[in-house]
């Protein structure tokens, strides 16, 4: 088989994306951790979302109403002649997908979905023939599916039921008198249009699918009967990508530019078929380059109007002129045909299995946070099943991003959006798009969707650490120890990572492990990011504060994360810092450690910068009493040995535990000046000022000696003597 050079480039890019961005599939029979996700729907989106979850170590159960033949969702039900209307570069629903064609057909798409399902071991986690009718949340925040506890409890619900359900087959007047064949556009396998005049009822994506069937089976001619005009854009990845760059997600004062270009260079002599009343950025356009060729070759025609009813040989049709609205006046004609294809689309799957409160106006779908998270329940994500119209694609990287956003919300309490702020974002977006001809969330572009994602991460500093994970599925933002601690917290287990600073300071017989302090400080200032973070989380309380002449965190729940960021930036600025501990003192009464430190600070981007400074670090401690034995998770081995599939171990301590509540770095003024001036220039001026100030003190004490004499001999004499006597005694 001969390949075009560009195909090799595409194959190489797909291979690199797979190696870099695909999460690692779990081992067979692996016991995965929480949060546990109920994924509803085994279509393209459901399989992709579930694979992301298990690839990052989280357990899922995939519920599918149909049997195994339904795997792939709508793609399992369309015709074999169906294929992608957009280029496959815009249909990367998972990083591991490898397309062999620019516009793959139905068989290749289903094959990729099935391979993904098997690669991530989802066979053992899929329940076929299980229609979800309810999802209820208990008082502990866990979800139960169909009120059936045998499914287990779930921390989140990811609905992936899509937008295309059962075929929509409306009954039309006198339909039974038609003597020809009649099929829905999704039921054309095994049929042929060879030599027949075909009538296609409908003007959307299903009409494109039907037209492809007629072309592939050598139909004689095609008449498309559409109630309204729809924008048609070429099958060109570059053009489609440019249109998706409209970040406003609505009609703008510049929309006439792409509309005019499409009419001039794509519609050309068929400009009459382009909509006048509807803008390009109001409804999902049809993507097809063949229909205009068929019309120009007189093999197809596009008729605008309303169906009156069937006849024995065709359809009575009220043809309307351009600009006349639906139901308006027109000219009645009979369009004859041998076969009718009902390109009337599909019923939209219902979301009524979700709680009733998520459908309350004005925050009903699609008016949700990021369009998929209902404000009342941030643990629900309706991935790819709430959108109405868009320019972009429903099968791209956003599937993984939405899934990882849900995981972030479930794992990190500080990253979770509150209902109030979710609604405010919806209100803000509605206001920004208040002049759009559609509802704020009834139409969007892929650029606007990308903006939503970036805004979601940027608006909350506690989400910044998750950015590589959310956008790319990589990075150290989701280490297994965080997942383990979250699991322990949910189940009431003791966090063993807080057993670190076991300083025996409870009695005069205890020994202060001063030899541990240098190790802790070096781990904070000289080690790798993961070690820095682990040290901060091990020795600092969650609400610890940090104070330095350059920065301050304050004390609040989660402030410890800012301390880790400060140390991370400290290491980035000075990767090879030299540090020595000159002395340590402990104030047992006030639970305070004083650490005398000498360091040489170098900034790598500033040549010859060198700041040898000394400081005193004051560490305020808090004490926790000895812990009774508590269960905590160990490595999962055998699900039969415990209720949740984990073995347990116990941890206990008979010594009081101490943690750092605050760190305050104190610098002498001359030491602090070393950060701003090289070669001791500012320090020299400060030294001169200090000597001058000392001389002024001597001069003042000499000139004003009578004040001291009066205080000593007249005012405070008796007091002075009593103090002297007390000291002597």
XYZ file of C-alpha atoms in Angstrom:
729
model
C 0.000 0.000 0.000
C 1.382 3.392 -0.990
C 1.306 6.176 1.575
C 1.408 9.909 1.066
C 4.316 11.544 2.986
C 1.837 13.594 5.010
C 0.202 10.367 6.169
C 3.480 9.253 7.689
C 3.662 12.584 9.516
C 0.114 12.076 10.824
C 0.932 8.523 11.945
C 4.034 9.784 13.751
C 2.058 12.530 15.505
C -0.576 10.006 16.605
C 2.135 7.680 17.948
C 3.743 10.534 19.913
C 0.388 11.673 21.327
C -0.346 8.125 22.443
C 3.018 7.754 24.198
C 2.898 11.164 25.864
C -0.746 11.656 26.789
C -2.442 8.262 27.084
C -2.879 7.200 30.715
C -1.414 3.818 31.601
C -4.005 1.011 31.398
C -4.537 -0.806 34.711
C -3.266 -4.326 35.219
C -5.800 -7.138 34.726
C -8.022 -7.656 37.776
C -6.517 -4.557 39.397
C -8.363 -3.137 42.385
C -8.684 0.584 41.730
C -9.255 3.311 44.287
C -11.732 6.055 44.945
C -13.278 8.273 43.859
C -15.444 5.684 42.147
C -17.387 6.904 39.113
C -20.646 5.652 37.603
C -20.379 6.188 33.841
C -23.784 6.019 32.142
C -23.624 5.141 28.467
C -21.085 2.978 26.597
C -20.820 5.144 23.517
C -17.764 7.007 22.317
C -17.886 9.509 25.192
C -18.651 6.936 27.892
C -15.840 4.583 26.878
C -13.370 7.469 26.552
C -14.322 8.947 29.942
C -14.154 5.551 31.666
C -10.726 4.846 30.163
C -9.412 8.161 31.499
C -10.728 7.318 34.970
C -9.203 3.841 35.205
C -6.012 5.030 33.513
C -5.506 7.463 36.387
C -6.260 4.806 38.997
C -9.946 5.418 39.716
C -12.600 2.747 39.696
C -15.607 2.943 37.377
C -18.716 1.002 36.497
C -19.979 1.516 32.960
C -23.756 1.163 32.575
C -25.215 0.483 29.109
C -28.917 0.018 28.354
C -28.251 -2.188 25.321
C -26.241 -5.346 24.814
C -22.605 -5.573 23.755
C -23.588 -4.777 20.164
C -24.509 -1.292 21.442
C -20.882 -0.561 22.325
C -20.050 2.639 20.470
C -23.393 4.381 20.969
C -24.815 6.065 17.896
C -21.932 4.745 15.774
C -23.125 1.190 16.475
C -26.528 2.010 14.941
C -25.764 4.048 11.821
C -25.175 2.656 8.343
C -21.920 1.140 7.185
C -21.728 3.830 4.511
C -21.704 6.514 7.219
C -18.480 8.199 8.207
C -16.982 11.315 9.736
C -18.036 14.587 8.162
C -15.166 16.434 9.848
C -11.488 15.551 9.532
C -10.216 12.928 11.957
C -7.650 15.393 13.320
C -10.638 17.055 15.008
C -12.046 13.755 16.279
C -9.414 12.598 18.751
C -11.686 11.383 21.524
C -8.702 9.713 23.246
C -4.924 10.195 22.851
C -4.466 6.515 21.912
C -6.788 6.719 18.886
C -4.953 5.978 15.633
C -6.800 6.894 12.438
C -5.691 5.479 9.093
C -7.819 7.881 7.041
C -8.724 11.534 7.124
C -12.446 10.739 7.105
C -12.803 7.250 8.648
C -15.953 5.249 8.113
C -18.291 3.758 10.670
C -16.420 0.427 10.939
C -13.105 2.094 11.756
C -14.704 4.372 14.357
C -16.432 1.469 16.127
C -13.182 -0.502 15.928
C -11.265 2.290 17.688
C -13.923 2.527 20.409
C -13.829 -1.244 20.947
C -10.022 -1.321 21.082
C -10.074 1.447 23.672
C -12.677 -0.441 25.717
C -10.521 -3.570 25.738
C -7.172 -1.806 26.212
C -8.303 -0.284 29.518
C -9.926 -3.474 30.772
C -13.444 -2.075 30.756
C -15.021 -5.446 29.871
C -15.085 -6.451 33.542
C -16.396 -3.033 34.557
C -19.294 -2.793 32.072
C -22.879 -3.779 32.865
C -24.794 -4.282 29.628
C -28.602 -4.477 29.465
C -28.791 -2.150 32.478
C -30.829 0.969 31.824
C -30.239 3.654 34.449
C -33.518 5.051 35.757
C -32.326 6.885 38.871
C -29.225 8.238 40.535
C -29.736 9.212 44.173
C -27.288 10.797 46.581
C -27.344 9.843 50.266
C -26.491 12.027 53.242
C -22.814 11.053 53.037
C -22.581 12.307 49.446
C -22.412 8.858 47.838
C -24.538 7.968 44.798
C -26.661 4.842 44.321
C -27.746 3.737 40.847
C -31.317 2.449 40.338
C -31.686 2.207 44.140
C -29.712 -1.031 43.865
C -26.973 -1.347 46.511
C -25.510 -4.362 44.696
C -23.916 -1.941 42.230
C -22.022 -0.338 45.103
C -21.791 3.331 45.966
C -20.245 5.997 43.783
C -18.569 9.328 44.484
C -19.470 10.817 41.120
C -21.843 10.334 38.206
C -20.683 10.866 34.630
C -23.614 10.846 32.232
C -22.555 10.089 28.661
C -25.878 9.300 27.012
C -25.168 11.564 24.046
C -27.676 13.537 22.008
C -28.868 10.820 19.589
C -31.123 8.081 20.923
C -33.790 6.126 19.085
C -34.552 7.102 15.476
C -37.218 9.776 15.102
C -39.819 8.575 12.582
C -42.739 11.033 12.428
C -45.976 10.048 10.723
C -46.999 12.303 7.846
C -50.383 12.749 6.083
C -51.266 9.950 3.633
C -47.966 8.247 4.310
C -49.573 4.815 3.895
C -50.592 5.461 0.259
C -46.994 5.822 -0.931
C -46.156 2.854 -3.144
C -42.395 3.167 -2.952
C -39.909 2.198 -0.243
C -39.536 4.200 2.969
C -36.697 3.943 5.487
C -35.151 5.940 8.277
C -31.717 7.283 7.418
C -30.132 4.977 10.029
C -31.687 1.812 8.555
C -30.118 1.699 5.123
C -27.712 -1.241 5.447
C -28.602 -3.922 2.925
C -30.697 -1.485 0.912
C -29.893 -0.015 -2.490
C -30.923 3.108 -4.369
C -29.519 1.939 -7.695
C -31.415 3.585 -10.549
C -33.993 5.114 -8.202
C -35.136 8.653 -7.651
C -34.717 9.222 -3.923
C -36.571 11.793 -1.794
C -34.769 12.817 1.411
C -36.951 14.463 4.050
C -34.842 16.668 6.307
C -31.902 18.997 5.930
C -29.492 18.222 8.743
C -26.619 15.826 9.326
C -28.915 12.855 8.712
C -29.644 14.216 5.242
C -25.910 14.199 4.528
C -25.769 10.567 5.655
C -28.679 9.697 3.359
C -27.115 11.543 0.434
C -23.885 9.564 0.880
C -25.945 6.348 0.754
C -27.558 7.402 -2.539
C -24.180 8.277 -4.054
C -22.553 5.011 -2.881
C -25.396 2.878 -4.282
C -25.637 4.700 -7.637
C -29.020 6.345 -7.208
C -30.445 8.047 -10.276
C -31.224 11.396 -8.581
C -31.875 12.927 -5.195
C -34.308 15.583 -3.964
C -33.643 17.006 -0.521
C -36.844 18.430 1.006
C -35.882 20.819 3.807
C -38.077 23.112 5.885
C -35.309 25.695 6.277
C -31.892 26.611 4.952
C -28.846 25.455 6.869
C -25.299 26.628 6.531
C -23.117 24.136 4.687
C -19.355 24.314 5.180
C -16.674 22.425 3.223
C -15.031 19.212 4.346
C -11.775 20.980 5.039
C -9.948 20.779 8.379
C -8.318 24.185 7.888
C -11.605 25.980 7.153
C -13.444 24.176 9.942
C -10.654 25.031 12.382
C -10.747 28.710 11.432
C -14.495 28.888 12.034
C -14.034 27.287 15.464
C -11.655 30.126 16.433
C -14.562 32.482 17.151
C -13.907 32.703 20.891
C -17.098 34.696 21.493
C -19.243 31.693 20.603
C -21.915 33.840 18.934
C -22.666 36.164 16.069
C -20.396 39.216 16.095
C -19.947 42.317 13.946
C -17.304 40.342 12.053
C -19.485 37.311 11.254
C -20.222 38.707 7.796
C -16.597 38.013 6.828
C -16.672 34.168 6.945
C -20.273 34.190 5.680
C -19.329 36.274 2.646
C -16.252 34.148 1.951
C -18.320 30.959 2.087
C -20.910 32.374 -0.305
C -18.281 33.673 -2.710
C -15.876 30.726 -2.840
C -17.910 27.700 -1.687
C -21.550 28.311 -2.615
C -20.668 30.368 -5.701
C -23.564 29.977 -8.174
C -25.679 28.262 -5.464
C -25.670 31.233 -3.101
C -29.484 31.080 -3.050
C -29.160 28.022 -0.754
C -27.300 29.978 1.906
C -29.427 31.227 4.835
C -30.204 34.925 5.011
C -31.993 35.189 8.357
C -29.772 32.809 10.331
C -26.140 33.631 10.986
C -23.331 31.114 10.682
C -22.743 31.089 14.455
C -26.278 30.225 15.516
C -26.682 26.552 14.602
C -24.530 23.521 13.862
C -23.684 23.694 10.151
C -23.710 20.740 7.764
C -20.216 19.618 6.761
C -20.236 18.348 3.187
C -18.479 19.132 -0.054
C -20.323 16.686 -2.326
C -23.853 18.039 -2.213
C -23.032 21.087 -4.343
C -21.274 18.858 -6.885
C -24.389 16.671 -7.055
C -26.601 19.726 -7.583
C -24.341 21.190 -10.279
C -24.265 17.816 -12.051
C -28.105 17.775 -11.936
C -28.063 14.585 -9.856
C -29.574 16.306 -6.838
C -31.783 19.262 -5.981
C -32.395 21.171 -2.756
C -36.003 22.267 -2.233
C -37.088 24.662 0.498
C -40.646 24.369 1.818
C -43.207 22.352 3.766
C -44.528 18.824 3.223
C -48.301 18.703 2.647
C -48.630 14.940 2.388
C -47.761 11.819 0.438
C -49.127 10.683 -2.896
C -48.864 7.271 -4.520
C -45.774 8.333 -6.471
C -44.186 10.942 -4.274
C -44.809 13.932 -2.010
C -46.997 17.039 -2.269
C -44.690 19.897 -1.366
C -45.273 23.611 -0.756
C -42.118 25.188 -2.137
C -41.244 28.523 -0.557
C -39.049 31.286 -1.911
C -35.932 32.339 -0.078
C -36.683 34.410 2.995
C -40.247 33.128 3.429
C -40.576 31.634 6.930
C -41.768 28.129 7.746
C -45.503 27.799 7.116
C -45.481 30.820 4.825
C -46.970 31.052 1.319
C -45.478 29.165 -1.580
C -46.116 27.114 -4.724
C -47.500 23.576 -4.421
C -45.697 20.942 -6.455
C -45.494 17.154 -6.531
C -42.006 15.740 -6.123
C -41.977 12.218 -7.521
C -39.749 9.439 -6.235
C -39.267 5.712 -5.835
C -37.725 5.768 -2.347
C -38.206 8.059 0.649
C -35.492 8.386 3.279
C -36.635 9.975 6.520
C -33.604 12.040 7.565
C -35.530 13.237 10.587
C -32.825 12.608 13.153
C -33.012 10.961 16.547
C -34.842 11.344 19.820
C -32.717 13.122 22.395
C -31.881 10.759 25.300
C -33.421 11.778 28.595
C -31.514 12.892 31.684
C -34.491 12.347 33.978
C -32.556 9.776 36.003
C -30.764 12.741 37.599
C -32.189 14.484 40.699
C -35.109 16.841 40.063
C -33.326 19.864 41.494
C -30.850 20.017 38.606
C -33.681 20.926 36.229
C -34.917 24.024 38.090
C -34.980 27.238 36.038
C -32.980 29.245 35.246
C -30.180 26.735 35.909
C -31.473 23.844 33.842
C -29.470 22.159 31.048
C -27.699 23.449 29.062
C -27.420 26.403 31.492
C -24.972 24.594 33.776
C -21.448 25.267 34.973
C -19.171 24.754 31.950
C -22.418 23.465 30.398
C -22.034 19.997 31.990
C -21.917 20.431 35.797
C -25.285 21.179 37.483
C -24.673 23.802 40.198
C -26.575 21.786 42.815
C -24.299 18.753 42.336
C -20.707 19.345 41.294
C -20.183 15.546 41.467
C -22.328 15.124 38.328
C -20.773 15.625 34.888
C -22.997 15.318 31.813
C -20.257 14.900 29.236
C -21.370 15.546 25.629
C -25.086 15.242 26.337
C -26.249 18.797 27.122
C -25.030 20.761 24.110
C -27.502 21.992 21.490
C -25.461 23.503 18.648
C -21.760 24.105 18.127
C -18.934 24.565 15.655
C -16.120 22.188 16.490
C -16.648 18.571 17.346
C -18.229 16.449 20.043
C -15.510 13.793 19.854
C -12.303 15.571 20.770
C -9.954 16.266 23.681
C -12.609 18.016 25.749
C -14.000 14.594 26.725
C -10.867 13.892 28.749
C -10.706 17.447 30.107
C -14.263 17.305 31.429
C -13.551 13.894 32.972
C -10.388 15.111 34.706
C -12.196 18.224 35.956
C -14.702 15.925 37.649
C -11.863 13.899 39.193
C -10.204 17.106 40.421
C -13.441 18.273 42.043
C -13.894 14.926 43.778
C -10.303 14.517 44.998
C -9.416 18.069 46.056
C -11.903 19.810 48.384
C -10.131 23.141 47.877
C -10.614 22.917 44.108
C -14.337 22.180 44.267
C -16.672 24.871 42.983
C -19.425 25.988 45.315
C -23.008 26.194 44.119
C -23.086 29.979 44.568
C -20.042 30.578 42.358
C -21.137 28.027 39.755
C -24.365 29.974 39.339
C -22.474 33.269 39.191
C -20.371 31.923 36.307
C -23.553 30.911 34.508
C -25.002 34.380 35.109
C -21.792 36.030 33.869
C -21.706 33.964 30.680
C -25.409 34.631 30.071
C -24.778 38.363 30.443
C -21.777 38.315 28.099
C -23.880 36.545 25.459
C -27.117 38.399 26.172
C -27.160 39.836 22.638
C -26.699 36.453 20.964
C -29.655 35.395 18.797
C -29.639 32.055 20.621
C -29.456 31.247 24.317
C -26.065 31.742 25.953
C -25.415 27.997 26.050
C -27.424 26.982 22.968
C -24.420 27.558 20.729
C -20.668 27.618 21.308
C -17.426 27.160 19.426
C -14.423 25.075 20.390
C -12.427 28.231 21.149
C -15.092 29.399 23.581
C -15.046 25.958 25.196
C -11.262 26.225 25.602
C -11.711 29.638 27.212
C -14.174 28.117 29.694
C -11.611 25.504 30.699
C -8.806 28.043 31.144
C -11.057 30.363 33.154
C -12.135 27.483 35.407
C -8.515 26.674 36.307
C -7.215 30.254 36.472
C -9.958 31.656 38.720
C -9.059 29.396 41.663
C -5.375 29.272 42.780
C -5.980 25.870 44.363
C -6.603 24.504 40.864
C -3.356 25.781 39.371
C -1.439 22.718 40.507
C -3.938 20.584 38.597
C -3.484 22.381 35.248
C -1.095 19.832 33.640
C -3.347 17.006 34.759
C -6.614 18.615 33.649
C -5.397 19.785 30.248
C -2.987 16.986 29.349
C -3.513 14.170 31.828
C 0.137 14.355 32.909
C 2.253 15.808 35.706
C 2.685 15.147 39.411
C -0.549 16.913 40.384
C -2.286 13.624 40.991
C 0.173 11.317 42.811
C -1.119 8.156 44.325
C -0.454 9.334 47.864
C -2.979 12.172 47.458
C -5.585 9.714 46.223
C -4.792 7.386 49.131
C -5.126 10.180 51.689
C -8.430 11.276 50.195
C -9.655 7.692 50.441
C -8.567 7.506 54.070
C -10.273 10.771 54.950
C -13.543 9.595 53.399
C -13.445 6.420 55.452
C -12.447 8.088 58.705
C -8.927 6.681 58.753
C -5.951 8.431 60.321
C -3.623 10.177 57.919
C -0.323 8.442 58.529
C 1.593 11.168 56.705
C 1.075 13.446 59.707
C 3.177 11.226 61.953
C 6.306 13.093 61.015
C 7.508 15.581 63.605
C 7.415 13.299 66.639
C 9.512 15.552 68.832
C 9.598 14.203 72.351
C 8.972 17.467 74.143
C 6.383 16.419 76.685
C 8.642 16.134 79.721
C 12.011 17.268 80.958
C 13.317 13.763 80.385
C 12.550 13.908 76.662
C 15.230 14.527 74.055
C 14.789 17.124 71.329
C 15.908 15.534 68.008
C 17.812 18.608 66.853
C 19.689 16.454 64.397
C 16.419 16.101 62.437
C 15.969 19.851 61.907
C 18.818 20.255 59.390
C 17.455 17.344 57.360
C 13.974 18.882 57.265
C 15.290 22.287 56.224
C 17.479 20.797 53.490
C 14.540 18.783 52.157
C 12.526 21.977 51.948
C 15.236 24.008 50.202
C 17.389 21.587 48.223
C 15.310 18.556 47.213
C 13.106 17.686 44.233
C 9.542 19.074 43.983
C 7.901 15.837 45.104
C 10.148 15.639 48.183
C 9.529 19.310 48.956
C 5.808 18.784 48.820
C 5.914 15.598 50.872
C 8.002 17.385 53.538
C 5.601 20.315 53.748
C 2.607 17.990 54.028
C 4.371 15.827 56.618
C 5.588 18.501 59.023
C 3.282 21.513 58.563
C -0.356 21.714 59.648
C -2.916 22.259 56.862
C -3.460 25.837 58.104
C 0.221 26.668 58.655
C 1.423 30.184 57.885
C 4.676 31.477 56.406
C 6.148 34.954 56.896
C 9.193 36.353 55.132
C 10.257 39.933 54.310
C 9.306 39.190 50.695
C 6.074 37.216 51.130
C 3.344 36.138 53.533
C 0.636 33.465 53.324
C -1.572 34.013 56.351
C -3.255 31.095 58.112
C -6.360 29.402 56.743
C -7.441 25.917 55.729
C -5.230 24.914 52.830
C -2.598 27.635 53.316
C 0.024 24.884 53.508
C -0.197 24.555 49.732
C 1.083 28.129 49.338
C 4.068 27.284 51.533
C 4.959 24.470 49.147
C 4.692 26.896 46.203
C 7.015 29.354 47.953
C 9.647 26.676 48.519
C 9.199 25.470 44.936
C 9.833 28.988 43.578
C 12.732 29.392 46.013
C 14.359 26.276 44.505
C 13.623 27.400 40.940
C 15.354 30.751 41.532
C 18.342 29.209 43.322
C 18.726 25.554 42.275
C 22.059 25.102 44.112
C 21.646 26.955 47.333
C 24.191 26.411 50.107
C 22.736 26.244 53.594
C 24.140 25.529 57.071
C 22.448 25.295 60.453
C 24.535 27.198 63.011
C 22.395 26.494 66.067
C 18.989 25.443 67.393
C 17.217 26.537 70.576
C 13.905 25.307 71.975
C 11.483 27.247 74.184
C 9.531 24.389 75.763
C 7.055 26.635 77.541
C 5.974 28.439 74.371
C 6.500 25.522 71.978
C 8.884 27.545 69.814
C 12.009 26.516 67.937
C 14.699 29.083 67.034
C 16.970 28.006 64.178
C 20.062 30.050 63.290
C 20.735 29.617 59.561
C 23.507 30.729 57.225
C 22.854 30.438 53.468
C 24.404 31.473 50.175
C 21.608 32.443 47.787
C 22.316 32.569 44.034
C 19.849 33.479 41.280
C 20.771 31.480 38.178
C 19.402 34.006 35.662
C 21.451 36.874 37.187
C 25.177 36.398 36.461
C 27.503 36.637 39.459
C 24.612 37.188 41.883
C 25.718 35.987 45.306
C 23.935 36.708 48.606
C 25.550 35.150 51.718
C 22.981 35.931 54.403
C 22.201 34.883 57.953
C 18.752 34.661 59.498
C 16.826 33.246 62.417
C 13.843 31.053 61.581
C 11.170 30.928 64.282
C 8.991 27.816 64.176
C 5.828 27.854 66.270
C 4.653 24.333 67.064
C 1.332 22.795 67.993
C 0.982 19.625 69.991
C -1.322 16.691 69.397
C -1.876 13.970 72.009
C -0.862 10.342 71.386
C -3.009 8.602 68.798
C -4.993 5.438 69.503
C -4.692 2.623 66.959
C -6.484 3.644 63.767
C -7.140 1.789 60.498
C -5.442 3.041 57.363
C -5.266 1.675 53.861
C -2.367 -0.374 52.676
C -1.783 -1.714 49.203
C -4.913 -3.428 47.869
C -4.254 -7.106 47.367
C -7.325 -9.278 47.595
C -10.859 -7.878 47.535
C -12.124 -10.905 49.446
C -10.086 -10.077 52.534
C -11.946 -6.888 53.432
C -15.235 -5.184 52.696
C -13.824 -2.516 50.400
C -11.150 -4.593 48.745
C -8.274 -3.369 50.946
C -6.111 -4.892 53.648
C -5.840 -2.898 56.845
C -2.942 -2.116 59.128
C -2.979 -0.262 62.417
C -0.802 2.648 63.448
C -0.367 4.029 66.925
C 1.937 6.263 68.877
C 2.428 6.647 72.630
C 4.276 9.936 72.188
C 2.820 13.398 71.630
C 3.072 14.630 68.043
C 4.264 18.107 67.113
C 3.652 20.028 63.877
C 4.759 23.386 62.544
C 1.960 25.933 62.796
C 3.940 28.937 61.575
C 7.335 29.810 60.131
C 8.749 33.316 60.467
C 12.089 34.152 58.808
C 13.811 37.065 60.604
C 16.648 38.995 58.962
C 18.835 41.782 60.312
C 18.478 44.822 58.076
C 22.032 44.531 56.741
C 21.433 40.859 55.930
C 18.215 41.696 54.103
C 20.031 44.359 52.036
C 22.321 41.659 50.631
C 19.447 40.439 48.455
C 19.360 43.800 46.649
C 23.030 44.765 46.365
C 26.129 42.905 45.317
C 29.631 43.407 46.681
C 28.290 44.851 49.950
C 27.531 48.344 48.596
C 24.222 48.848 50.419
C 25.587 47.023 53.463
C 28.522 49.472 53.584
C 26.149 52.441 53.555
C 24.066 50.758 56.243
C 27.187 50.137 58.336
C 28.147 53.820 58.087
C 24.619 54.797 59.069
C 24.695 52.447 62.058
C 28.013 53.917 63.277
C 26.604 57.424 62.780
C 23.458 56.483 64.674
C 25.599 55.108 67.522
C 27.527 58.413 67.655
C 24.240 60.295 67.790
C 23.117 58.076 70.673
C 26.332 58.895 72.588
C 25.900 62.601 71.859
C 22.267 62.559 72.987
C 23.067 60.648 76.177
C 25.805 63.196 77.015
C 23.755 66.312 76.294
C 20.682 65.082 78.131
C 22.494 63.571 81.179
C 20.502 65.837 83.579
C 17.319 63.960 82.581
C 18.868 60.664 83.621
C 20.179 62.250 86.910
C 16.668 63.473 87.812
C 15.148 60.084 87.047
C 17.785 58.303 89.099
C 18.006 60.524 92.173
C 14.676 62.326 92.453
C 11.894 60.332 90.812
C 12.949 56.735 90.922
C 15.412 56.511 93.793
C 13.282 54.482 96.204
C 12.175 52.176 93.421
C 15.756 51.638 92.340
C 16.856 50.771 95.841
C 14.037 48.298 96.365
C 14.932 46.593 93.100
C 18.581 46.433 94.155
C 17.631 44.930 97.475
C 15.433 42.391 95.746
C 18.268 41.389 93.447
C 20.712 41.157 96.376
C 18.273 39.002 98.319
